[in-house]
Every structure is written in C-alpha cells, then in structure tokens.
C-alpha cells in the first residue's frame, strides 16, 4: 500500500511547544485556532502560508510569544513513541511511506529528516491547504488509492472527499467528523496497527 | 448601502437551545463543532445540508438530544434585543437590508419571517456554504460592494475574500480571525452602530 502520513500531532508530539506558548492549555487553544484559521482560508478559496498562520495564531493566544523560538521548536518536534517502530514495521512489510503536510516544504523536510520517508509533500506546492482536494492530488500513485493516516477529523474527511482510503489515529481522544463515513481503520497506536496489517 | 446580515448568533439568540442540548456549555460546544464541520466540508469542495449537519453534531455532543425539537427551536429563535431597533433605524436611513445564511432556504424564511428583510438568501442555492465565495456571490447588488454584518470570524474573512465590506459584531466576546485585515467596523451593539451611521 501507499501510506500518506499527516505530520503534526499524527507523527510528531506537540508537547515541547507548551513551554513556548505558556502551558498545555494555551498550546491546545493555539493549535485549535491555527486549524480553524487554515480551514477558513481554504474554504474561502484562498491560500496562506501555514507557518505564518502558526505565528499569527500564537500571538493571538500568547501576545508575548517568542515567534522565532516557536518556529525552531516546530522544526524539531520528537516523534510519538509508537511512530518509529510503526514506520520500521510498515517498511519491512513492503509498504511505501510518504508524508503530506500543510507546512511549507522546508519545514516538513526539517521535521521529518530522520524518519526515512520515500517522499515529502507540502500543500504549498498545490497553493491550497488540506483539506482541499488539490493538496491530496499532489501525492503520486499508480491508480490504487493511497491510505491517509491522520489524527485529525478534517484531514480524514478531506482525504475521503478526495477518494483516498483512511486510517484515523485517536491521539488525545480525538474523534472523526460528524455526518461522515467511518474511517477504514480507527487506531490508538500506530505500531500495533502496523503489526496487525502483517497478520491481516 | 446594501447590508447583508448573517443570521444565527448575529441576529438571533441561540440561548433557547440550551434546554434542548443540555446547558450553555453543551450548546457552545455544539455550535463550535457545527461550524468546524461546515468549514471542513466547504474546504473539501463539497456541500452538505447545514440543518442535517446541525442534527448530526447535536447527536455527537448530546447523544439523547431530541433532533425534531432542536430543528423546531432553531426555526423560532428570538432576535437579540439590539436587532429590531437596529433594523428599524437602518431602514429609516434608506439602507437596503438582506440576510444570507447557511441554513436551507425554508429554515431562513421561518427564522426571519417577522423582521422585514428585502431578500433572504441561502447558501443552499449556491451549493456551497459560507465562507465559500460562491455563497456571497448570491447577493444581488448594483456594483457597490455590500457590507457583510456578522458575529463570526470565518464569515468576516470569507466576505473579505469575496470583496465585500465588513462589520464585525462582538457577540460573546468573539474576535476577528488572526492574519486577516481588520473589519471596517467592529461593534458591540447593532442599534448603537446603526445610530452612528446616521451621524457619520
């Protein structure tokens, strides 16, 4: 299979941003506002740089935030503990692994430099953020629909609309979007899911 | 001027939904989830009926919700206290007043039957919910950009992207979207704003 991973929160742990933004609660409000702002921009048929939106939303939540420090921390987030074993297991099974994020290409390359993906795609190249279908269309595949792996209801719903298969990772108790079909897989741990694919 | 009013929360008070949804906190979470879901659908280049989304989101927040009662209550919400004096004052000044909502046309006609608008527009007719530019394009005007009046950051940002002028109503302490230009007016009370236009 061709597996397409979302990046922030799905693969990478946002917790190191707590210190930059003033705590876990502020970080959660910042990320929610960032996603909301990105959705509004995309639903309005426009494009704005996701890294710049991240800075603007941080200043709204935490006026005294150190924006360069925020950007630096975003580029060096650690993977969640289940991620490296999951990617190793999936590669070992012969699957092709790529990532698709809303951040600019340079940010994604810095974030995922050590994880050995076959390709890294940025919505920047489409001039449209996920969940616009133009962003999912960037992923090159051979006709078989890829599987989008994401911890966000909007990314799963966008991938469904674009004709991809979907696997939802329930980080932090997140849930799929109402009034949408269930994802093909709903998993709490990527490494467990990867092992289950071997025996499926 | 041609003034285009958003409906739910901007004109109509959502508080009667508290009893249907199980309290103010549940109602707030329901409305936030409804807006989030509508934004995801629209950013994915799709359309879903807003009234059906409202029911599906209510069942997510309050599994035992009485959905027909929710629909009935939505159709009979009262205007905020500043609304009728504001509309009277604006009409008296010769402005043309219309409304544009995401709900189906029949819901909007039931909601605003007594408020004397010159025209009622539903995003249903565009096959795209606000903040898609297609929804704002429904409003017929003579070339002068209309003024969108809304209590929601996403509606102001969408109207700006579609080339409208904007007036933001800060119901419940709501704020404009980060990384966007300030609205032309930011007002706490529609009646005060209407009076200020007479003397401007």
CSV table of C-alpha atoms in Angstrom, one decimal:
chain,number,residue,atom,x,y,z
A,1,UNK,CA,0.0,0.0,0.0
A,2,UNK,CA,1.0,3.6,-0.3
A,3,UNK,CA,0.6,5.2,3.1
A,4,UNK,CA,0.3,9.0,3.4
A,5,UNK,CA,1.0,10.4,6.8
A,6,UNK,CA,-0.1,13.7,8.2
A,7,UNK,CA,2.7,15.2,10.3
A,8,UNK,CA,1.9,17.5,13.3
A,9,UNK,CA,0.3,15.5,16.1
A,10,UNK,CA,-0.1,12.4,13.9
A,11,UNK,CA,3.6,11.7,13.8
A,12,UNK,CA,5.2,14.4,15.9
A,13,UNK,CA,4.4,15.3,19.6
A,14,UNK,CA,3.4,18.9,20.0
A,15,UNK,CA,4.2,18.9,23.8
A,16,UNK,CA,7.5,20.7,23.5
A,17,UNK,CA,5.5,23.7,22.4
A,18,UNK,CA,3.9,24.0,25.8
A,19,UNK,CA,7.0,25.9,27.2
A,20,UNK,CA,6.9,28.3,24.2
A,21,UNK,CA,3.2,29.1,24.4
A,22,UNK,CA,2.7,29.1,28.2
A,23,UNK,CA,1.4,25.7,29.0
A,24,UNK,CA,-0.6,22.7,27.6
A,25,UNK,CA,-3.9,24.6,27.7
A,26,UNK,CA,-2.5,27.5,25.7
A,27,UNK,CA,-0.9,25.1,23.2
A,28,UNK,CA,-4.2,23.3,22.7
A,29,UNK,CA,-6.0,26.6,22.1
A,30,UNK,CA,-3.3,27.8,19.7
A,31,UNK,CA,-3.5,24.6,17.6
A,32,UNK,CA,-7.3,24.7,17.5
A,33,UNK,CA,-7.2,28.3,16.4
A,34,UNK,CA,-4.5,27.5,13.8
A,35,UNK,CA,-6.6,24.7,12.3
A,36,UNK,CA,-9.7,26.9,12.4
A,37,UNK,CA,-7.9,29.7,10.6
A,38,UNK,CA,-6.4,27.3,8.0
A,39,UNK,CA,-9.9,25.9,7.4
A,40,UNK,CA,-11.4,29.4,6.9
A,41,UNK,CA,-8.7,30.4,4.5
A,42,UNK,CA,-9.2,27.2,2.5
A,43,UNK,CA,-13.0,27.3,2.5
A,44,UNK,CA,-12.7,30.9,1.2
A,45,UNK,CA,-10.7,29.5,-1.8
A,46,UNK,CA,-7.5,31.2,-0.7
A,47,UNK,CA,-4.0,30.1,0.3
A,48,UNK,CA,-1.9,31.5,3.2
A,49,UNK,CA,1.5,30.2,4.4
A,50,UNK,CA,0.8,27.7,7.2
A,51,UNK,CA,4.0,28.7,9.1
A,52,UNK,CA,2.9,32.4,9.0
A,53,UNK,CA,-0.6,31.5,10.2
A,54,UNK,CA,1.0,29.5,13.1
A,55,UNK,CA,2.9,32.6,14.2
A,56,UNK,CA,-0.1,34.9,13.9
A,57,UNK,CA,-2.3,32.5,15.9
A,58,UNK,CA,0.4,32.2,18.6
A,59,UNK,CA,0.5,36.0,19.0
A,60,UNK,CA,-3.3,35.9,19.5
A,61,UNK,CA,-3.2,33.3,22.2
A,62,UNK,CA,0.1,34.4,23.9
A,63,UNK,CA,0.8,38.0,22.9
A,64,UNK,CA,4.4,37.8,24.4
A,65,UNK,CA,5.3,34.6,22.5
A,66,UNK,CA,8.8,34.3,21.0
A,67,UNK,CA,7.8,33.5,17.4
A,68,UNK,CA,11.4,32.5,16.2
A,69,UNK,CA,11.5,30.1,19.1
A,70,UNK,CA,8.1,28.7,18.1
A,71,UNK,CA,9.3,28.2,14.6
A,72,UNK,CA,12.5,26.5,15.8
A,73,UNK,CA,10.6,24.2,18.2
A,74,UNK,CA,8.1,23.2,15.4
A,75,UNK,CA,11.0,22.1,13.2
A,76,UNK,CA,12.5,19.9,15.9
A,77,UNK,CA,9.4,18.1,17.5
A,78,UNK,CA,10.1,14.5,18.5
A,79,UNK,CA,8.0,11.6,17.1
A,80,UNK,CA,5.5,10.0,19.4
A,81,UNK,CA,6.9,6.7,20.9
A,82,UNK,CA,4.8,4.5,18.6
A,83,UNK,CA,6.0,6.2,15.3
A,84,UNK,CA,9.5,4.8,14.7
A,85,UNK,CA,8.5,1.1,15.4
A,86,UNK,CA,5.4,1.6,13.2
A,87,UNK,CA,7.4,3.0,10.3
A,88,UNK,CA,10.0,0.2,10.6
A,89,UNK,CA,7.3,-2.5,10.6
A,90,UNK,CA,5.4,-1.0,7.7
A,91,UNK,CA,8.6,-0.6,5.6
A,92,UNK,CA,9.5,-4.2,6.5
A,93,UNK,CA,6.1,-5.3,5.0
A,94,UNK,CA,7.0,-3.5,1.8
A,95,UNK,CA,4.6,-0.6,2.0
A,96,UNK,CA,5.6,2.8,0.5
A,97,UNK,CA,5.6,5.6,3.1
A,98,UNK,CA,5.2,9.3,2.3
A,99,UNK,CA,4.1,12.4,4.3
A,100,UNK,CA,1.8,15.2,3.3
A,101,UNK,CA,1.6,18.4,5.5
A,102,UNK,CA,0.3,21.9,5.4
A,103,UNK,CA,3.6,23.4,6.5
A,104,UNK,CA,6.0,24.8,3.9
A,105,UNK,CA,8.3,22.2,2.2
A,106,UNK,CA,11.4,23.4,4.1
A,107,UNK,CA,9.7,23.0,7.4
A,108,UNK,CA,8.5,19.5,6.6
A,109,UNK,CA,12.0,18.5,5.4
A,110,UNK,CA,13.5,19.7,8.7
A,111,UNK,CA,10.7,17.9,10.7
A,112,UNK,CA,11.0,14.5,9.1
A,113,UNK,CA,14.7,14.4,8.0
A,114,UNK,CA,15.4,11.4,10.2
A,115,UNK,CA,12.3,9.3,9.6
A,116,UNK,CA,13.2,7.8,6.2
A,117,UNK,CA,10.1,8.7,4.1
A,118,UNK,CA,10.1,7.9,0.4
A,119,UNK,CA,8.7,11.3,-0.4
A,120,UNK,CA,7.6,14.5,1.4
A,121,UNK,CA,4.8,16.6,0.1
A,122,UNK,CA,3.8,20.1,1.1
A,123,UNK,CA,0.4,21.7,0.4
A,124,UNK,CA,2.5,24.8,-0.5
A,125,UNK,CA,3.1,23.1,-3.9
A,126,UNK,CA,-0.7,23.0,-4.6
A,127,UNK,CA,-1.3,26.6,-3.4
A,128,UNK,CA,-4.1,25.1,-1.3
A,129,UNK,CA,-4.0,23.7,2.3
A,130,UNK,CA,-5.5,20.4,3.3
A,131,UNK,CA,-8.4,19.5,3.3
A,132,UNK,CA,-8.6,21.0,-0.2
A,133,UNK,CA,-8.6,18.1,-2.8
A,134,UNK,CA,-5.8,19.9,-4.6
A,135,UNK,CA,-3.5,19.1,-1.7
A,136,UNK,CA,-4.2,15.4,-1.7
A,137,UNK,CA,-3.8,15.4,-5.5
A,138,UNK,CA,-0.1,16.1,-5.0
A,139,UNK,CA,0.6,12.5,-3.9
A,140,UNK,CA,1.9,10.5,-6.8
A,141,UNK,CA,0.4,7.0,-7.0
A,142,UNK,CA,-0.2,4.2,-9.5
A,143,UNK,CA,-4.0,4.3,-9.5
A,144,UNK,CA,-4.6,2.4,-6.3
A,145,UNK,CA,-6.0,4.9,-3.8
A,146,UNK,CA,-3.4,5.7,-1.1
A,147,UNK,CA,-4.3,5.4,2.6
A,148,UNK,CA,-4.3,8.8,4.5
A,149,UNK,CA,-3.1,8.3,8.1
A,150,UNK,CA,-4.1,11.2,10.3
A,151,UNK,CA,-5.1,12.2,13.8
A,152,UNK,CA,-7.5,15.0,12.7
A,153,UNK,CA,-11.1,14.7,11.7
A,154,UNK,CA,-10.7,17.4,9.0
A,155,UNK,CA,-7.8,15.5,7.3
A,156,UNK,CA,-9.7,12.2,7.3
A,157,UNK,CA,-12.8,13.9,5.8
A,158,UNK,CA,-10.8,15.8,3.2
A,159,UNK,CA,-9.0,12.6,2.2
A,160,UNK,CA,-12.3,10.8,1.9
A,161,UNK,CA,-13.6,13.5,-0.3
A,162,UNK,CA,-10.5,13.3,-2.5
A,163,UNK,CA,-11.0,9.5,-2.9
A,164,UNK,CA,-8.3,8.2,-0.5
A,165,UNK,CA,-8.7,5.4,2.0
A,166,UNK,CA,-8.3,6.5,5.6
A,167,UNK,CA,-6.8,5.5,9.0
A,168,UNK,CA,-7.7,7.6,11.9
A,169,UNK,CA,-5.3,7.8,14.9
A,170,UNK,CA,-7.1,8.8,18.1
A,171,UNK,CA,-4.4,10.9,19.7
A,172,UNK,CA,-5.7,12.8,22.7
A,173,UNK,CA,-9.1,11.2,22.4
A,174,UNK,CA,-9.9,12.9,19.1
A,175,UNK,CA,-13.0,11.8,17.2
A,176,UNK,CA,-14.0,11.6,13.5
A,177,UNK,CA,-16.2,14.3,12.0
A,178,UNK,CA,-20.0,14.0,12.4
A,179,UNK,CA,-22.0,13.2,9.4
A,180,UNK,CA,-19.1,11.5,7.6
A,181,UNK,CA,-18.4,7.8,6.9
A,182,UNK,CA,-16.3,5.9,9.4
A,183,UNK,CA,-12.6,5.7,8.5
A,184,UNK,CA,-11.5,2.2,7.3
A,185,UNK,CA,-9.3,1.9,10.4
A,186,UNK,CA,-9.5,3.7,13.7
A,187,UNK,CA,-6.4,3.0,15.8
A,188,UNK,CA,-5.0,4.2,19.1
A,189,UNK,CA,-1.4,3.1,18.5
A,190,UNK,CA,0.4,3.2,15.1
A,191,UNK,CA,2.8,0.3,16.0
A,192,UNK,CA,0.0,-2.0,17.0
A,193,UNK,CA,-1.8,-1.1,13.8
A,194,UNK,CA,1.3,-1.8,11.7
A,195,UNK,CA,1.7,-5.2,13.3
A,196,UNK,CA,-2.0,-6.0,12.7
A,197,UNK,CA,-1.5,-5.4,9.0
A,198,UNK,CA,1.0,-8.2,8.8
A,199,UNK,CA,-1.4,-10.7,10.1
A,200,UNK,CA,-4.5,-9.4,8.3
B,1,UNK,CA,-25.8,50.8,1.5
B,2,UNK,CA,-26.7,47.2,0.9
B,3,UNK,CA,-26.3,45.4,4.3
B,4,UNK,CA,-26.1,41.6,4.3
B,5,UNK,CA,-26.8,40.1,7.7
B,6,UNK,CA,-25.6,36.7,8.9
B,7,UNK,CA,-28.4,35.1,10.9
B,8,UNK,CA,-27.6,32.6,13.8
B,9,UNK,CA,-26.0,34.4,16.7
B,10,UNK,CA,-25.5,37.7,14.7
B,11,UNK,CA,-29.3,38.4,14.6
B,12,UNK,CA,-30.8,35.5,16.6
B,13,UNK,CA,-30.1,34.5,20.2
B,14,UNK,CA,-29.1,30.8,20.4
B,15,UNK,CA,-29.8,30.6,24.2
B,16,UNK,CA,-33.2,28.8,23.8
B,17,UNK,CA,-31.1,25.8,22.5
B,18,UNK,CA,-29.6,25.4,26.0
B,19,UNK,CA,-32.6,23.4,27.2
B,20,UNK,CA,-32.6,21.2,24.1
B,21,UNK,CA,-28.8,20.4,24.2
B,22,UNK,CA,-28.4,20.2,28.0
B,23,UNK,CA,-27.0,23.6,29.0
B,24,UNK,CA,-25.0,26.6,27.8
B,25,UNK,CA,-21.7,24.7,27.7
B,26,UNK,CA,-23.1,21.9,25.6
B,27,UNK,CA,-24.8,24.4,23.3
B,28,UNK,CA,-21.4,26.3,22.8
B,29,UNK,CA,-19.6,23.0,22.1
B,30,UNK,CA,-22.4,22.0,19.6
B,31,UNK,CA,-22.2,25.3,17.7
B,32,UNK,CA,-18.4,25.2,17.6
B,33,UNK,CA,-18.5,21.6,16.2
B,34,UNK,CA,-21.2,22.6,13.7
B,35,UNK,CA,-19.1,25.5,12.4
B,36,UNK,CA,-16.0,23.3,12.3
B,37,UNK,CA,-17.8,20.6,10.4
B,38,UNK,CA,-19.3,23.1,7.9
B,39,UNK,CA,-15.8,24.6,7.4
B,40,UNK,CA,-14.3,21.1,6.7
B,41,UNK,CA,-17.0,20.2,4.2
B,42,UNK,CA,-16.6,23.6,2.4
B,43,UNK,CA,-12.7,23.4,2.4
B,44,UNK,CA,-13.1,19.9,0.9
B,45,UNK,CA,-15.0,21.4,-2.0
B,46,UNK,CA,-18.2,19.7,-1.0
B,47,UNK,CA,-21.7,20.7,0.1
B,48,UNK,CA,-23.9,19.2,2.9
B,49,UNK,CA,-27.2,20.4,4.2
B,50,UNK,CA,-26.5,22.7,7.2
B,51,UNK,CA,-29.7,21.6,9.0
B,52,UNK,CA,-28.6,18.0,8.7
B,53,UNK,CA,-25.1,18.8,9.9
B,54,UNK,CA,-26.7,20.6,12.9
B,55,UNK,CA,-28.6,17.5,13.8
B,56,UNK,CA,-25.6,15.2,13.4
B,57,UNK,CA,-23.4,17.5,15.5
B,58,UNK,CA,-26.1,17.7,18.2
B,59,UNK,CA,-26.1,13.8,18.4
B,60,UNK,CA,-22.3,13.9,18.9
B,61,UNK,CA,-22.4,16.3,21.8
B,62,UNK,CA,-25.7,15.2,23.4
B,63,UNK,CA,-26.5,11.6,22.3
B,64,UNK,CA,-30.0,11.7,23.7
B,65,UNK,CA,-30.9,15.0,22.0
B,66,UNK,CA,-34.4,15.4,20.6
B,67,UNK,CA,-33.5,16.4,17.0
B,68,UNK,CA,-37.0,17.4,15.9
B,69,UNK,CA,-37.2,19.7,18.9
B,70,UNK,CA,-33.7,21.1,18.0
B,71,UNK,CA,-35.0,21.9,14.5
B,72,UNK,CA,-38.2,23.5,15.8
B,73,UNK,CA,-36.2,25.6,18.3
B,74,UNK,CA,-33.8,26.8,15.6
B,75,UNK,CA,-36.7,28.0,13.5
B,76,UNK,CA,-38.1,30.1,16.3
B,77,UNK,CA,-35.1,31.7,17.9
B,78,UNK,CA,-35.7,35.3,19.2
B,79,UNK,CA,-33.7,38.3,17.9
B,80,UNK,CA,-31.1,39.8,20.3
B,81,UNK,CA,-32.5,42.9,22.0
B,82,UNK,CA,-30.5,45.3,19.8
B,83,UNK,CA,-31.7,43.8,16.5
B,84,UNK,CA,-35.2,45.2,15.9
B,85,UNK,CA,-34.2,48.8,16.8
B,86,UNK,CA,-31.1,48.5,14.6
B,87,UNK,CA,-33.1,47.2,11.6
B,88,UNK,CA,-35.7,50.0,12.0
B,89,UNK,CA,-33.0,52.7,12.2
B,90,UNK,CA,-31.1,51.3,9.2
B,91,UNK,CA,-34.3,51.1,7.1
B,92,UNK,CA,-35.2,54.6,8.2
B,93,UNK,CA,-31.9,55.8,6.8
B,94,UNK,CA,-32.7,54.2,3.5
B,95,UNK,CA,-30.4,51.3,3.5
B,96,UNK,CA,-31.4,48.0,1.9
B,97,UNK,CA,-31.3,45.0,4.3
B,98,UNK,CA,-30.9,41.4,3.3
B,99,UNK,CA,-29.8,38.2,5.1
B,100,UNK,CA,-27.5,35.4,3.9
B,101,UNK,CA,-27.3,32.2,5.9
B,102,UNK,CA,-26.0,28.6,5.7
B,103,UNK,CA,-29.3,27.1,6.7
B,104,UNK,CA,-31.7,25.8,4.0
B,105,UNK,CA,-34.0,28.5,2.5
B,106,UNK,CA,-37.1,27.2,4.3
B,107,UNK,CA,-35.4,27.4,7.7
B,108,UNK,CA,-34.2,31.0,7.0
B,109,UNK,CA,-37.7,32.1,5.9
B,110,UNK,CA,-39.1,30.6,9.1
B,111,UNK,CA,-36.4,32.3,11.2
B,112,UNK,CA,-36.7,35.8,9.7
B,113,UNK,CA,-40.4,35.9,8.8
B,114,UNK,CA,-41.1,38.8,11.1
B,115,UNK,CA,-38.0,41.0,10.6
B,116,UNK,CA,-39.0,42.6,7.2
B,117,UNK,CA,-35.8,41.9,5.2
B,118,UNK,CA,-35.8,42.9,1.5
B,119,UNK,CA,-34.4,39.5,0.5
B,120,UNK,CA,-33.3,36.2,2.1
B,121,UNK,CA,-30.5,34.2,0.6
B,122,UNK,CA,-29.5,30.6,1.5
B,123,UNK,CA,-26.1,29.1,0.7
B,124,UNK,CA,-28.2,26.1,-0.4
B,125,UNK,CA,-28.8,27.9,-3.7
B,126,UNK,CA,-25.0,28.1,-4.4
B,127,UNK,CA,-24.4,24.5,-3.4
B,128,UNK,CA,-21.6,25.8,-1.2
B,129,UNK,CA,-21.7,27.0,2.4
B,130,UNK,CA,-20.2,30.3,3.6
B,131,UNK,CA,-17.3,31.2,3.6
B,132,UNK,CA,-17.1,29.9,0.0
B,133,UNK,CA,-17.1,32.9,-2.4
B,134,UNK,CA,-20.0,31.2,-4.2
B,135,UNK,CA,-22.3,31.8,-1.3
B,136,UNK,CA,-21.5,35.6,-1.1
B,137,UNK,CA,-21.9,35.8,-4.9
B,138,UNK,CA,-25.7,35.0,-4.4
B,139,UNK,CA,-26.3,38.5,-3.1
B,140,UNK,CA,-27.6,40.7,-5.9
B,141,UNK,CA,-26.2,44.2,-5.9
B,142,UNK,CA,-25.6,47.1,-8.3
B,143,UNK,CA,-21.8,47.0,-8.3
B,144,UNK,CA,-21.2,48.8,-5.0
B,145,UNK,CA,-19.8,46.2,-2.6
B,146,UNK,CA,-22.3,45.2,0.1
B,147,UNK,CA,-21.4,45.3,3.8
B,148,UNK,CA,-21.5,41.8,5.4
B,149,UNK,CA,-22.6,42.1,9.1
B,150,UNK,CA,-21.6,39.0,11.1
B,151,UNK,CA,-20.6,37.8,14.6
B,152,UNK,CA,-18.2,35.1,13.3
B,153,UNK,CA,-14.6,35.4,12.3
B,154,UNK,CA,-15.0,33.0,9.4
B,155,UNK,CA,-17.9,34.9,7.9
B,156,UNK,CA,-16.0,38.2,8.0
B,157,UNK,CA,-12.9,36.6,6.5
B,158,UNK,CA,-15.0,34.9,3.8
B,159,UNK,CA,-16.7,38.2,2.9
B,160,UNK,CA,-13.4,40.0,2.7
B,161,UNK,CA,-12.1,37.3,0.4
B,162,UNK,CA,-15.2,37.7,-1.8
B,163,UNK,CA,-14.7,41.5,-2.0
B,164,UNK,CA,-17.4,42.7,0.4
B,165,UNK,CA,-17.0,45.4,3.1
B,166,UNK,CA,-17.4,44.0,6.7
B,167,UNK,CA,-18.9,44.9,10.1
B,168,UNK,CA,-18.0,42.5,12.9
B,169,UNK,CA,-20.4,42.2,15.9
B,170,UNK,CA,-18.5,41.0,19.0
B,171,UNK,CA,-21.3,38.8,20.5
B,172,UNK,CA,-19.9,36.7,23.4
B,173,UNK,CA,-16.5,38.4,23.2
B,174,UNK,CA,-15.8,36.8,19.7
B,175,UNK,CA,-12.7,38.1,17.9
B,176,UNK,CA,-11.7,38.5,14.2
B,177,UNK,CA,-9.5,35.9,12.6
B,178,UNK,CA,-5.7,36.1,13.0
B,179,UNK,CA,-3.6,37.1,10.0
B,180,UNK,CA,-6.6,39.0,8.4
B,181,UNK,CA,-7.3,42.7,7.8
B,182,UNK,CA,-9.4,44.4,10.5
B,183,UNK,CA,-13.1,44.7,9.6
B,184,UNK,CA,-14.2,48.2,8.5
B,185,UNK,CA,-16.4,48.3,11.7
B,186,UNK,CA,-16.1,46.4,14.9
B,187,UNK,CA,-19.3,46.9,17.0
B,188,UNK,CA,-20.7,45.6,20.3
B,189,UNK,CA,-24.3,46.7,19.7
B,190,UNK,CA,-26.1,46.8,16.4
B,191,UNK,CA,-28.5,49.6,17.4
B,192,UNK,CA,-25.7,51.9,18.6
B,193,UNK,CA,-23.9,51.2,15.3
B,194,UNK,CA,-27.0,51.9,13.3
B,195,UNK,CA,-27.4,55.3,15.1
B,196,UNK,CA,-23.7,56.1,14.5
B,197,UNK,CA,-24.2,55.7,10.7
B,198,UNK,CA,-26.8,58.5,10.7
B,199,UNK,CA,-24.3,61.0,12.1
B,200,UNK,CA,-21.3,59.7,10.2
